[in-house]
PDB file of C-alpha atoms in Angstrom:
ATOM      1  CA  MET A   3     -12.497 -31.885  25.904  1.00  0.00           C
ATOM      2  CA  LEU A   4     -11.492 -28.384  26.792  1.00  0.00           C
ATOM      3  CA  THR A   5     -13.931 -26.339  28.881  1.00  0.00           C
ATOM      4  CA  LEU A   6     -13.596 -22.819  30.260  1.00  0.00           C
ATOM      5  CA  ASP A   7     -13.231 -24.235  33.771  1.00  0.00           C
ATOM      6  CA  HIS A   8     -10.161 -26.227  32.766  1.00  0.00           C
ATOM      7  CA  SER A   9      -8.591 -23.989  30.107  1.00  0.00           C
ATOM      8  CA  PRO A  10      -4.929 -23.080  30.652  1.00  0.00           C
ATOM      9  CA  VAL A  11      -5.610 -19.656  29.090  1.00  0.00           C
ATOM     10  CA  SER A  12      -8.151 -16.878  29.326  1.00  0.00           C
ATOM     11  CA  SER A  13      -9.122 -13.714  27.697  1.00  0.00           C
ATOM     12  CA  SER A  14     -10.824 -10.709  29.196  1.00  0.00           C
ATOM     13  CA  PRO A  15     -11.124  -7.112  28.018  1.00  0.00           C
ATOM     14  CA  GLU A  16     -10.047  -6.041  31.489  1.00  0.00           C
ATOM     15  CA  VAL A  17      -6.748  -7.986  31.359  1.00  0.00           C
ATOM     16  CA  MET A  18      -4.191  -6.917  28.763  1.00  0.00           C
ATOM     17  CA  GLY A  19      -6.956  -5.662  26.490  1.00  0.00           C
ATOM     18  CA  GLY A  20      -8.365  -9.102  25.826  1.00  0.00           C
ATOM     19  CA  THR A  21      -4.994 -10.698  24.889  1.00  0.00           C
ATOM     20  CA  LEU A  22      -5.016 -14.473  25.449  1.00  0.00           C
ATOM     21  CA  VAL A  23      -3.065 -14.961  28.691  1.00  0.00           C
ATOM     22  CA  PHE A  24      -2.179 -17.881  30.906  1.00  0.00           C
ATOM     23  CA  ARG A  25      -4.937 -18.424  33.505  1.00  0.00           C
ATOM     24  CA  GLY A  26      -4.523 -16.124  36.558  1.00  0.00           C
ATOM     25  CA  THR A  27      -1.636 -14.186  35.056  1.00  0.00           C
ATOM     26  CA  ARG A  28      -0.865 -11.303  32.705  1.00  0.00           C
ATOM     27  CA  VAL A  29       1.547 -13.398  30.675  1.00  0.00           C
ATOM     28  CA  PRO A  30       0.408 -13.581  27.050  1.00  0.00           C
ATOM     29  CA  ALA A  31       0.031 -17.235  25.949  1.00  0.00           C
ATOM     30  CA  GLN A  32       1.911 -16.496  22.684  1.00  0.00           C
ATOM     31  CA  THR A  33       5.012 -15.823  24.754  1.00  0.00           C
ATOM     32  CA  LEU A  34       5.537 -19.549  25.313  1.00  0.00           C
ATOM     33  CA  PRO A  35       5.746 -20.633  21.694  1.00  0.00           C
ATOM     34  CA  ASP A  36       7.792 -17.541  20.942  1.00  0.00           C
ATOM     35  CA  TYR A  37      10.339 -18.472  23.609  1.00  0.00           C
ATOM     36  CA  LEU A  38      10.516 -22.063  22.470  1.00  0.00           C
ATOM     37  CA  ASN A  39      11.009 -20.923  18.815  1.00  0.00           C
ATOM     38  CA  ASP A  40      13.823 -18.721  20.006  1.00  0.00           C
ATOM     39  CA  GLY A  41      15.633 -21.743  21.477  1.00  0.00           C
ATOM     40  CA  PHE A  42      14.627 -21.434  25.134  1.00  0.00           C
ATOM     41  CA  SER A  43      13.413 -24.461  27.013  1.00  0.00           C
ATOM     42  CA  LEU A  44      10.176 -24.906  28.882  1.00  0.00           C
ATOM     43  CA  GLU A  45      12.131 -24.863  32.144  1.00  0.00           C
ATOM     44  CA  GLN A  46      13.635 -21.421  31.194  1.00  0.00           C
ATOM     45  CA  PHE A  47      10.222 -20.052  30.279  1.00  0.00           C
ATOM     46  CA  LEU A  48       8.817 -21.202  33.662  1.00  0.00           C
ATOM     47  CA  GLU A  49      11.830 -19.658  35.439  1.00  0.00           C
ATOM     48  CA  TYR A  50      11.316 -16.359  33.668  1.00  0.00           C
ATOM     49  CA  PHE A  51       7.551 -16.403  34.213  1.00  0.00           C
ATOM     50  CA  PRO A  52       7.019 -17.989  37.683  1.00  0.00           C
ATOM     51  CA  SER A  53       3.343 -16.995  37.701  1.00  0.00           C
ATOM     52  CA  VAL A  54       2.670 -19.536  34.936  1.00  0.00           C
ATOM     53  CA  GLN A  55       1.800 -22.972  36.262  1.00  0.00           C
ATOM     54  CA  ARG A  56       3.769 -25.839  34.646  1.00  0.00           C
ATOM     55  CA  ALA A  57       0.478 -27.806  34.048  1.00  0.00           C
ATOM     56  CA  ASP A  58      -0.939 -24.832  32.190  1.00  0.00           C
ATOM     57  CA  ALA A  59       2.071 -24.381  29.999  1.00  0.00           C
ATOM     58  CA  VAL A  60       2.151 -28.092  29.123  1.00  0.00           C
ATOM     59  CA  GLU A  61      -1.550 -28.179  28.405  1.00  0.00           C
ATOM     60  CA  PHE A  62      -1.299 -25.072  26.195  1.00  0.00           C
ATOM     61  CA  LEU A  63       1.495 -26.735  24.177  1.00  0.00           C
ATOM     62  CA  ARG A  64      -0.572 -29.931  23.842  1.00  0.00           C
ATOM     63  CA  LEU A  65      -3.527 -27.901  22.553  1.00  0.00           C
ATOM     64  CA  LEU A  66      -1.266 -26.066  20.050  1.00  0.00           C
ATOM     65  CA  ASN A  67       0.032 -29.405  18.762  1.00  0.00           C
ATOM     66  CA  GLU A  68      -3.486 -30.709  18.287  1.00  0.00           C
ATOM     67  CA  ALA A  69      -4.832 -27.505  16.586  1.00  0.00           C
ATOM     68  CA  PRO A  70      -5.748 -27.991  12.899  1.00  0.00           C
ATOM     69  CA  VAL A  71      -3.464 -26.232  10.564  1.00  0.00           C
TER      70      VAL A  71
END
C-alpha cells in the first residue's frame, strides 16, 4: 500500500507549480519514463539526476507498471 509517508513522489504548489516530482527534489517524475522511452537506462537517468534516490526511481517505475490502463 502506498502512503504519503512512503511515496517516491510528491506534489506541492510551491515546488515546480505542483508538478509531480521525485521526493525531496525538483526533478519531474515524468522525466524518468521519458528518458527510458528515449533509450536511456535507469543508470544513466540516475547519473544525470543525482538528487533522485535509486529506491524512489525503482518504486516509481513499479507503481507505473501496476497502474490500471
